[in-house]
Short mmCIF file of C-alpha atoms in Angstrom, two decimals:
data_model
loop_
_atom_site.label_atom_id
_atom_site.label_comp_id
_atom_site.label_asym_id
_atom_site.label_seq_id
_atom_site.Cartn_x
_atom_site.Cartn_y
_atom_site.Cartn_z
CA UNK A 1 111.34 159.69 57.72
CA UNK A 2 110.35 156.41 57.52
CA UNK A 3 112.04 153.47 59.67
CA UNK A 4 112.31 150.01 58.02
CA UNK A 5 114.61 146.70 58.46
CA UNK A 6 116.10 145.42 55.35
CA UNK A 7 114.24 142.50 54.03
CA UNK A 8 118.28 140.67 54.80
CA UNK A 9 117.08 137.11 54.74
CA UNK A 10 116.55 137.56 50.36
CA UNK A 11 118.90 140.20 50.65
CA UNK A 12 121.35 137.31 51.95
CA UNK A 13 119.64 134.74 49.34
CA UNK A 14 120.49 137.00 46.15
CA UNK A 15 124.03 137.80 47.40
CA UNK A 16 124.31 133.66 47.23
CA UNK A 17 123.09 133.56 43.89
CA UNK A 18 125.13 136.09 42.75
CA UNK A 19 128.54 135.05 44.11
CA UNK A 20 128.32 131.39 43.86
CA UNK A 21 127.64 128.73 41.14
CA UNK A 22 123.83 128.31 41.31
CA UNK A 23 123.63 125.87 38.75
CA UNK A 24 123.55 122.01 39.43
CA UNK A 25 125.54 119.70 37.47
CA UNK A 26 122.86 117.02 39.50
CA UNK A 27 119.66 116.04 38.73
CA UNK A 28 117.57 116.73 41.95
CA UNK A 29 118.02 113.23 43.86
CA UNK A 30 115.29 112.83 47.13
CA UNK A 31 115.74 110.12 49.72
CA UNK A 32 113.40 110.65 52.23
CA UNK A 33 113.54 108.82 55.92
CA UNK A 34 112.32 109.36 59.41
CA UNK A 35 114.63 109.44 61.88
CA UNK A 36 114.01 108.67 65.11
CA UNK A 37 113.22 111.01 68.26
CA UNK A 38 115.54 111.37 70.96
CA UNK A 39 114.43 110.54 74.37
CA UNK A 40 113.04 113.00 76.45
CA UNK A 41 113.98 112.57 80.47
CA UNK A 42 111.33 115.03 82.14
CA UNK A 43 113.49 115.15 85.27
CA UNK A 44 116.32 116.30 83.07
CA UNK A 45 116.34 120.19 83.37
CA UNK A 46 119.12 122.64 82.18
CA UNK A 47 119.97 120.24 79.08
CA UNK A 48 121.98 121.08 75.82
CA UNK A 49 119.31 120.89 72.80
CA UNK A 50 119.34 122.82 69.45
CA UNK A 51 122.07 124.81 69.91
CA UNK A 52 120.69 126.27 72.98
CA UNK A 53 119.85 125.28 77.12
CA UNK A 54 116.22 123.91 77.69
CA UNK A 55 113.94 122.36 80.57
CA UNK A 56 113.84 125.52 82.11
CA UNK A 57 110.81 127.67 81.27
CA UNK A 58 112.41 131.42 80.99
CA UNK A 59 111.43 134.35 83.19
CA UNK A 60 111.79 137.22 81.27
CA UNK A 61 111.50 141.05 82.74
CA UNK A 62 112.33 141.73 79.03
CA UNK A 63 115.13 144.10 79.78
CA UNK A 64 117.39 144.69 76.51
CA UNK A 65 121.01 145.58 76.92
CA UNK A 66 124.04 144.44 75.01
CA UNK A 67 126.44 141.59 75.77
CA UNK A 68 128.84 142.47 72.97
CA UNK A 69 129.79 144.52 70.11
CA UNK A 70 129.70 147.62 69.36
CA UNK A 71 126.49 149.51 68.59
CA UNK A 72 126.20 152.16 65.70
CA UNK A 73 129.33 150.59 64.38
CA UNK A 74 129.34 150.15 60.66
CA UNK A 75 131.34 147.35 60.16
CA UNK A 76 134.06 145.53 62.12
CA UNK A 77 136.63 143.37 62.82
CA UNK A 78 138.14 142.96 66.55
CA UNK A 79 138.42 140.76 69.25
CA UNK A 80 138.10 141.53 73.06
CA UNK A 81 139.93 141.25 76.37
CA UNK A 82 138.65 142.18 78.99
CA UNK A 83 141.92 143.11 79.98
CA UNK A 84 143.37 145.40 76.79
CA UNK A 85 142.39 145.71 73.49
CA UNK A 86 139.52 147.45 71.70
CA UNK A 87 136.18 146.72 71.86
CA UNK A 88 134.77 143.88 70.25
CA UNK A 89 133.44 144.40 66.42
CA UNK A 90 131.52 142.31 63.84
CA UNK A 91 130.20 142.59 60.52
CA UNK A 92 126.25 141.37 60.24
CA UNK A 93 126.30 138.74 62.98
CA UNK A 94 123.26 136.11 61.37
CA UNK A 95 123.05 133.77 63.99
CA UNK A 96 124.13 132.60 67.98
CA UNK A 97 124.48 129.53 69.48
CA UNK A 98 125.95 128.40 72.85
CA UNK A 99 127.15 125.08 74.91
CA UNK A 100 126.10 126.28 78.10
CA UNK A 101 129.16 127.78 78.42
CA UNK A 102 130.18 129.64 75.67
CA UNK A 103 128.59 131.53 72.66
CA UNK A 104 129.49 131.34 69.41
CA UNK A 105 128.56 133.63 66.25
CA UNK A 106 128.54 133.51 62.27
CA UNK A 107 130.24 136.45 61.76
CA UNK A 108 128.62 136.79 57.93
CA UNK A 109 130.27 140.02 56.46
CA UNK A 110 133.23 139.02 58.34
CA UNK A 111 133.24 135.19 56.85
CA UNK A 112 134.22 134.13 60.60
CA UNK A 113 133.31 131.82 63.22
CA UNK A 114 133.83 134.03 67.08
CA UNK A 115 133.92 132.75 70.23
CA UNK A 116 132.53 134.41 73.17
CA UNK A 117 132.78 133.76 76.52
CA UNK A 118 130.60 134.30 79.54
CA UNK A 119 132.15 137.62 80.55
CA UNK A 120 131.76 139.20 76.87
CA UNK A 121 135.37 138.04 75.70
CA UNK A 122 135.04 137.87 72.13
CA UNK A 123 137.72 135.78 69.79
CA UNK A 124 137.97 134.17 66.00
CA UNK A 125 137.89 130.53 65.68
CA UNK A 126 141.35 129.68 63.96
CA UNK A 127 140.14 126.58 62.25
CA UNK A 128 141.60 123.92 59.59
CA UNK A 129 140.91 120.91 57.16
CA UNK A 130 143.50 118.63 58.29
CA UNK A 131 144.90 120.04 61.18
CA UNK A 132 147.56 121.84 59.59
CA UNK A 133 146.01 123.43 56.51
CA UNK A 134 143.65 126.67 56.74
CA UNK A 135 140.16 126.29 56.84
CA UNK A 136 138.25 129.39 55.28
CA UNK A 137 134.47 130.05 55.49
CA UNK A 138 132.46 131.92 53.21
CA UNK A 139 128.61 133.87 54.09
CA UNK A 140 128.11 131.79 57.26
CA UNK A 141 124.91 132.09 58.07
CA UNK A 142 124.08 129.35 60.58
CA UNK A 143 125.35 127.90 63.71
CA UNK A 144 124.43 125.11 66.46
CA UNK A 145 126.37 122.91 68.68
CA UNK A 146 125.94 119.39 70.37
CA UNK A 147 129.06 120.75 72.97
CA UNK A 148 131.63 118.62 70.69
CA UNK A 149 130.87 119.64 67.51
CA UNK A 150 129.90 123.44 65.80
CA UNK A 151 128.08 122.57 62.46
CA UNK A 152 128.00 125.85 60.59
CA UNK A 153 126.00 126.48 57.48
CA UNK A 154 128.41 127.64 55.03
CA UNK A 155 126.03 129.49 52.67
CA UNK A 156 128.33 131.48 50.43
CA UNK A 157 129.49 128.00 49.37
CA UNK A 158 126.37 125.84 50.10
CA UNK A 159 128.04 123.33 52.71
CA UNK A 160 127.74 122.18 56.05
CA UNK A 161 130.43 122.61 58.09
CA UNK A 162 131.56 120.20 61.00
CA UNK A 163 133.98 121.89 63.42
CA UNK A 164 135.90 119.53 66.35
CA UNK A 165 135.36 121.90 69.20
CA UNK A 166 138.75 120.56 70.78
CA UNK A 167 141.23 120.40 67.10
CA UNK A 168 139.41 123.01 65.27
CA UNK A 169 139.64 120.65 62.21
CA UNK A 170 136.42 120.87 59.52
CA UNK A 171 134.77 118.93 57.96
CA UNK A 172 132.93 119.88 54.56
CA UNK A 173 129.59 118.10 53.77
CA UNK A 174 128.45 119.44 50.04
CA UNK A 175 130.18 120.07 47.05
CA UNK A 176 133.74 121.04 46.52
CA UNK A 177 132.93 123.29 44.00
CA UNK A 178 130.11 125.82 45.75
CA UNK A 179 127.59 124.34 43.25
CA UNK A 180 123.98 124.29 44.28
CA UNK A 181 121.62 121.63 44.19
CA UNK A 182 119.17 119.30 45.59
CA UNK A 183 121.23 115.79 46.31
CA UNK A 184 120.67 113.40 48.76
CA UNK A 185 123.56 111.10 49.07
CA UNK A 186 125.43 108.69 51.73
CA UNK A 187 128.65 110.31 50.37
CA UNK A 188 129.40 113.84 51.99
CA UNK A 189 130.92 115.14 48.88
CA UNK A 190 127.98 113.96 46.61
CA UNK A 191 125.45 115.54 48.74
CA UNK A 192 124.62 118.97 47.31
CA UNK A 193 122.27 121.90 48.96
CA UNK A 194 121.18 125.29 47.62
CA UNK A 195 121.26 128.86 49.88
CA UNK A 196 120.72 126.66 53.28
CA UNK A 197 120.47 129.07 56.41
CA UNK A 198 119.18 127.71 59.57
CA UNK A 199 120.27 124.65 61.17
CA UNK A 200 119.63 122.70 64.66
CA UNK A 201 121.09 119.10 66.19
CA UNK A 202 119.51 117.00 68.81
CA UNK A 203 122.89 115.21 69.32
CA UNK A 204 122.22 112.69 66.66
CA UNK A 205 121.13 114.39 63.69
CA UNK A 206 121.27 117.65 62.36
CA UNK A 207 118.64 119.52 60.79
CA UNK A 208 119.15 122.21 57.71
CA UNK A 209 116.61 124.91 56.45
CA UNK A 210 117.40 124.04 52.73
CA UNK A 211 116.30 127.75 51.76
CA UNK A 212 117.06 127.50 47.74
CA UNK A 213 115.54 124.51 47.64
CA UNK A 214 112.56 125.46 50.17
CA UNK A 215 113.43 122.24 51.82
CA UNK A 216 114.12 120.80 55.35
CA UNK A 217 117.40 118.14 55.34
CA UNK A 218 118.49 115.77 57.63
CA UNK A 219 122.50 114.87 58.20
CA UNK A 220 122.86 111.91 60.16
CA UNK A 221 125.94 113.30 62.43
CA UNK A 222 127.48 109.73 62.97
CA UNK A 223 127.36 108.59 58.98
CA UNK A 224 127.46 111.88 57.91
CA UNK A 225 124.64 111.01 55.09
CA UNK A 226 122.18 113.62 53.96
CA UNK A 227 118.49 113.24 53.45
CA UNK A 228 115.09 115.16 53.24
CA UNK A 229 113.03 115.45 56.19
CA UNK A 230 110.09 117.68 54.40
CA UNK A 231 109.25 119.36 51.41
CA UNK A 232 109.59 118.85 47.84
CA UNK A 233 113.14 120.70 46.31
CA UNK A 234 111.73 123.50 43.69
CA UNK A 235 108.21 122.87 44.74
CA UNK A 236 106.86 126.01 46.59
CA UNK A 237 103.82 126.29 49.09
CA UNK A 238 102.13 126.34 52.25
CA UNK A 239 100.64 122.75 52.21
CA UNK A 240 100.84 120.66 55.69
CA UNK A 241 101.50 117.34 55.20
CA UNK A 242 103.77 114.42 55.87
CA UNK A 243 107.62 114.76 54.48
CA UNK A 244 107.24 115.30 50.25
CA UNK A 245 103.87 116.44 50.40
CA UNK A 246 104.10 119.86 52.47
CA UNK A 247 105.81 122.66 51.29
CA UNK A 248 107.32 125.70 52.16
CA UNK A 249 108.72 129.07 50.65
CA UNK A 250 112.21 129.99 51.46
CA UNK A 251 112.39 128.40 55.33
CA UNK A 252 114.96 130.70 57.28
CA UNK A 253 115.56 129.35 60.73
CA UNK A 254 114.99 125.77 62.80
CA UNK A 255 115.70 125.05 66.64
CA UNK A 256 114.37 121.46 67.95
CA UNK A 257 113.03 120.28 71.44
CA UNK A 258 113.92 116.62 70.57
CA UNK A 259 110.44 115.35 69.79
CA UNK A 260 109.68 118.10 66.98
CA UNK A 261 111.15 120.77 65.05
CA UNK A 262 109.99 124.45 64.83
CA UNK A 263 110.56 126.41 61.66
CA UNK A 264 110.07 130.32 60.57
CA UNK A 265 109.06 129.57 57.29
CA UNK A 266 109.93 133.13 56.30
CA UNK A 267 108.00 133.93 52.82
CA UNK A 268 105.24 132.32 54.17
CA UNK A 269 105.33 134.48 57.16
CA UNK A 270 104.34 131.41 59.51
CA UNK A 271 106.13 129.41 61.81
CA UNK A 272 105.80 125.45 61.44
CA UNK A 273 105.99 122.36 63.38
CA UNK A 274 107.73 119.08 62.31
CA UNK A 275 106.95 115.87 63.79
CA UNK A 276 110.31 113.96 63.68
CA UNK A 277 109.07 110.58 64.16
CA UNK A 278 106.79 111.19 61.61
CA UNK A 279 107.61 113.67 59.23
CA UNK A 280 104.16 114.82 59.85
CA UNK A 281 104.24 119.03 58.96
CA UNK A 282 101.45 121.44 60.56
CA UNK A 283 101.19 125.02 60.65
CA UNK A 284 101.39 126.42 64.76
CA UNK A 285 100.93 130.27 64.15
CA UNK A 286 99.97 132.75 61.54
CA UNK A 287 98.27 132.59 58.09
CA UNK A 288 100.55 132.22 54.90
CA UNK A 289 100.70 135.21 52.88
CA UNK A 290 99.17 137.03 55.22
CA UNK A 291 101.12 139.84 56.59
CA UNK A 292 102.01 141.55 59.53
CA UNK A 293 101.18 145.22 59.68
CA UNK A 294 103.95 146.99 58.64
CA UNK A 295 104.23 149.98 61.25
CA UNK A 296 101.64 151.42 63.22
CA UNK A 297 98.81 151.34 66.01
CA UNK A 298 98.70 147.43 65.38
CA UNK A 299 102.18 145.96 64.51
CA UNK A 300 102.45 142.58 66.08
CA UNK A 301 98.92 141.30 65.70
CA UNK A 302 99.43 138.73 68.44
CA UNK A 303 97.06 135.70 69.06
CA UNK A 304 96.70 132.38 69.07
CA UNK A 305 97.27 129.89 66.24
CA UNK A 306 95.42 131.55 62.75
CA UNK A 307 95.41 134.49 64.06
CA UNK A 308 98.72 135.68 64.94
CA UNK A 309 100.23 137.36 62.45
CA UNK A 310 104.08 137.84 61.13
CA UNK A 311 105.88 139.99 59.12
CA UNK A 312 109.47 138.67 58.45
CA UNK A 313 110.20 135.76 61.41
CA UNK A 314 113.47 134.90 60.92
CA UNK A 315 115.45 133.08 64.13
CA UNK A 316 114.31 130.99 66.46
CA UNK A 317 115.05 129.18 69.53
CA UNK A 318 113.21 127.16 72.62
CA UNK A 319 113.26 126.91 76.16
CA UNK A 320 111.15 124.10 75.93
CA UNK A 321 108.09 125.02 76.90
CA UNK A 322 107.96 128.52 74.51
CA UNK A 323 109.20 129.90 71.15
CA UNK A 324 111.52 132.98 70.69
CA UNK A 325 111.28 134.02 67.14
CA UNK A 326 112.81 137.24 65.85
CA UNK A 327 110.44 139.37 63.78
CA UNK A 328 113.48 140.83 61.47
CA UNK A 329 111.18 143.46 59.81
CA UNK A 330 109.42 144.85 63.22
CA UNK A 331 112.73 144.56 65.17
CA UNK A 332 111.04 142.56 68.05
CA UNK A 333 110.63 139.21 69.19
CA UNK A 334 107.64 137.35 69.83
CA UNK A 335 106.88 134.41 72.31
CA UNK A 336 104.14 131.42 71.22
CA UNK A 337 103.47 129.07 73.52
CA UNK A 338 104.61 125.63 71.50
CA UNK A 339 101.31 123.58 72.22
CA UNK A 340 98.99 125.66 71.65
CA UNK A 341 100.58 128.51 69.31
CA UNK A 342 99.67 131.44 71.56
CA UNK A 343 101.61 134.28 70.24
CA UNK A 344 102.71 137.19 72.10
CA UNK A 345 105.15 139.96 71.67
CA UNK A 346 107.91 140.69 74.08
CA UNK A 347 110.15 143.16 73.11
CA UNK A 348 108.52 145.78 70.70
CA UNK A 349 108.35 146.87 67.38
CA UNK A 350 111.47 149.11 67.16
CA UNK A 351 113.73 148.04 69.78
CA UNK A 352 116.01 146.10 67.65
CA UNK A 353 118.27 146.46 64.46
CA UNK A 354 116.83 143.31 62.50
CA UNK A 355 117.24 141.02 64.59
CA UNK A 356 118.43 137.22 63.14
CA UNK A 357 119.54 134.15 64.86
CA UNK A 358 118.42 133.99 68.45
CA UNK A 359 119.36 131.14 71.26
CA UNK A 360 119.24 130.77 75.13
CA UNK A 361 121.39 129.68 77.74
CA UNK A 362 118.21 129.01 80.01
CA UNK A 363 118.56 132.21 81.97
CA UNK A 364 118.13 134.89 79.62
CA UNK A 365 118.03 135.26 75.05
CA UNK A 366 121.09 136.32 73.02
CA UNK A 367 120.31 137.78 69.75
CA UNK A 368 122.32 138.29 67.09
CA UNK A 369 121.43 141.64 66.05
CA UNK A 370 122.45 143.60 62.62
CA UNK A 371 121.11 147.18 61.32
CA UNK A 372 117.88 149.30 59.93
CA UNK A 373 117.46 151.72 57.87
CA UNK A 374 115.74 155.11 57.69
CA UNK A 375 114.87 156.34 54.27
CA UNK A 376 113.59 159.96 53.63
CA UNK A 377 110.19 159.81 52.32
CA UNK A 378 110.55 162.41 49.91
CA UNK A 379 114.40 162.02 48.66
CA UNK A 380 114.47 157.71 49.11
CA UNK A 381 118.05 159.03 50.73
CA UNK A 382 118.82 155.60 53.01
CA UNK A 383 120.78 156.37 56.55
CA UNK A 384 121.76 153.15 58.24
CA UNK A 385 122.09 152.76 61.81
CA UNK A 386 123.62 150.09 62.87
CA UNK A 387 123.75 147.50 65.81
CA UNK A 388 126.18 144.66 64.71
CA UNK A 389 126.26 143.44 68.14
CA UNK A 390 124.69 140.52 70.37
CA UNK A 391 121.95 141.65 72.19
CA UNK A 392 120.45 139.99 75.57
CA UNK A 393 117.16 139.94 77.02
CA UNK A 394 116.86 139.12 80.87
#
């Protein structure tokens, strides 16, 4: 038998394609700025920062258990109390965030938005346009939070959403129509994006992993108007550089300390570093195009800078002071020190169910965690065992 993850993040890309308009009715339209950094208090500890708790380096004993969910289910649908009811189900959870309080979860197979609480309670986000009308979502496969606002990347229909914490009401940035495309624009509805999947906030901007257009975005949270950070839309590549001169090739996930953004630039197989007062890209671990051992004696070739090596990094979060990023492919996650790109892998090959978006609450990780499959070797029969669950490690 042979064990394997689902390469999900194309898996998830295709399904886009396929579903939803692709096509842009647009020319490609770049307006590139550099926003600036947000100010960094050193005695400021336990602080709410891409979607996750930082200023507190993590101690790890790297035990994995799970917070919710149900492992070896299929695919679900459920709440939780932790006072009646069944046990809490999802359908490919893609990605976690929290507020310090709270987590919250794009449910992607389930096209929902759940809450859940400290204790493991687990509920759907009942959410609307205008406060009275219904307000659907469609492949979610991104989620952060400034602790007022969710902003959930709305793949299946190539939107950012803005959800009032407190009224539930949405707000759509992207086309109307679920057409792709490359836009920049100081109009919401003009703006137009193509398969985006990761996104981050440092409480005045947000940050998108344009996927489709292998592309990082900026939306301005207060004007709502959407620019390019980095990259050049259609242009592929590994090339560091400042804003439209480096490239990527399909970037999954993003998480931000304030000062710089970190990226799993996911066909490249490396992860990437983003100077926002600059714009000024560099590559902090791996080699692109270089992969990861598949299975065996040396899986996770851990190391510092050039010579770590990746296989499928996917989400990816920040203490602070270190990177979590989930290897989807090798079901673990690895740890690189963010100065100096030291790599190391903490939970091992194996242990997870390709694992996606990842965040902290400054005490311990939550991952959201989905499914591998084993495929006879001899038939190419695939058995799936699944996790569809959030998964902690303390």
């Amino acid at each position: 038998m042979h064990k394997y993850a689902p390469l999900i993040f194309v898996f998830f890309i295709a399904s886009f394609l396929t579903a939803c308009g692709s096509g842009s009715t647009t020319a490609a339209i770049a307006i590139y700025d550099l926003p600036v950094p947000v100010t960094i208090d050193s005695a400021n500890t336990h602080r709410l920062i891409g979607g996750a708790v930082q200023g507190t380096t993590l101690t790890l004993g790297n035990t994995v258990s799970t917070f919710t969910g149900t492992p070896g289910s299929a695919t679900g649908f459920s709440n939780y109390s932790t006072v009646n009811g069944p046990p809490a189900a999802f359908n490919h959870p893609t990605d976690i965030t929290t507020d310090g309080t709270d987590f919250y979860v794009s449910d992607y197979g389930n096209n929902a938005i759940r809450k859940v609480t400290a204790s493991g309670e687990v509920t759907t986000l009942q959410c609307t346009t205008d406060g009275t009308a219904s307000s659907t979502f469609y492949r979610p496969t991104g989620i952060t939070t400034d602790g007022t606002n969710l902003f959930v990347v709305d793949s299946g229909t190539n939107t950012i959403r803005f959800i009032d914490m407190a009224t539930r009401i949405v707000t759509i940035i992207g086309s109307t129509d679920s057409k792709a495309g490359s836009v920049d624009s100081i109009v919401p509805a003009d703006a137009r994006f193509n398969q985006p999947t990761g996104i981050t906030t440092d409480g005045q901007n947000l940050y998108v992993a344009d996927s489709g257009n292998h592309t990082i975005r900026r939306i301005n949270i207060a004007t709502k108007a959407v620019s390019t950070l980095a990259g050049t839309s259609g242009s592929t590549g590994s090339a560091d550089g400042i804003q439209g001169a480096a490239r990527f090739y399909l970037p999954s996930r993003i998480t931000t300390d304030g000062v710089s953004l970190y990226v799993t630039d996911f066909y490249n197989r490396i992860i990437r570093k983003i100077d926002i007062g600059s714009g000024t890209v560099t590559t902090l671990a791996g080699v692109s195009g270089q992969l990861g051992s598949d299975r065996g004696a040396t899986d996770s070739t851990d190391g510092t800078g050039s010579t770590a090596r990746f296989n499928q990094p996917n989400g990816i979060t920040t203490d602070g002071t270190y990177l979590y990023v989930t290897d989807s492919y090798l079901n673990s996650i690895r740890k690189i020190d963010k100065t100096s790109g030291n790599t190391t892998t903490i939970i091992p090959v194996d242990t997870l169910h390709t694992p996606l978006g990842i965040t902290t609450d400054g005490v311990s990780l939550y991952v959201a965690d989905t499914y591998i499959v084993i495929r006879d070797p001899k038939t190419y029969v695939d058995t799936y065992t699944y996790s569809n669950s959030i998964i902690t490690v303390q």
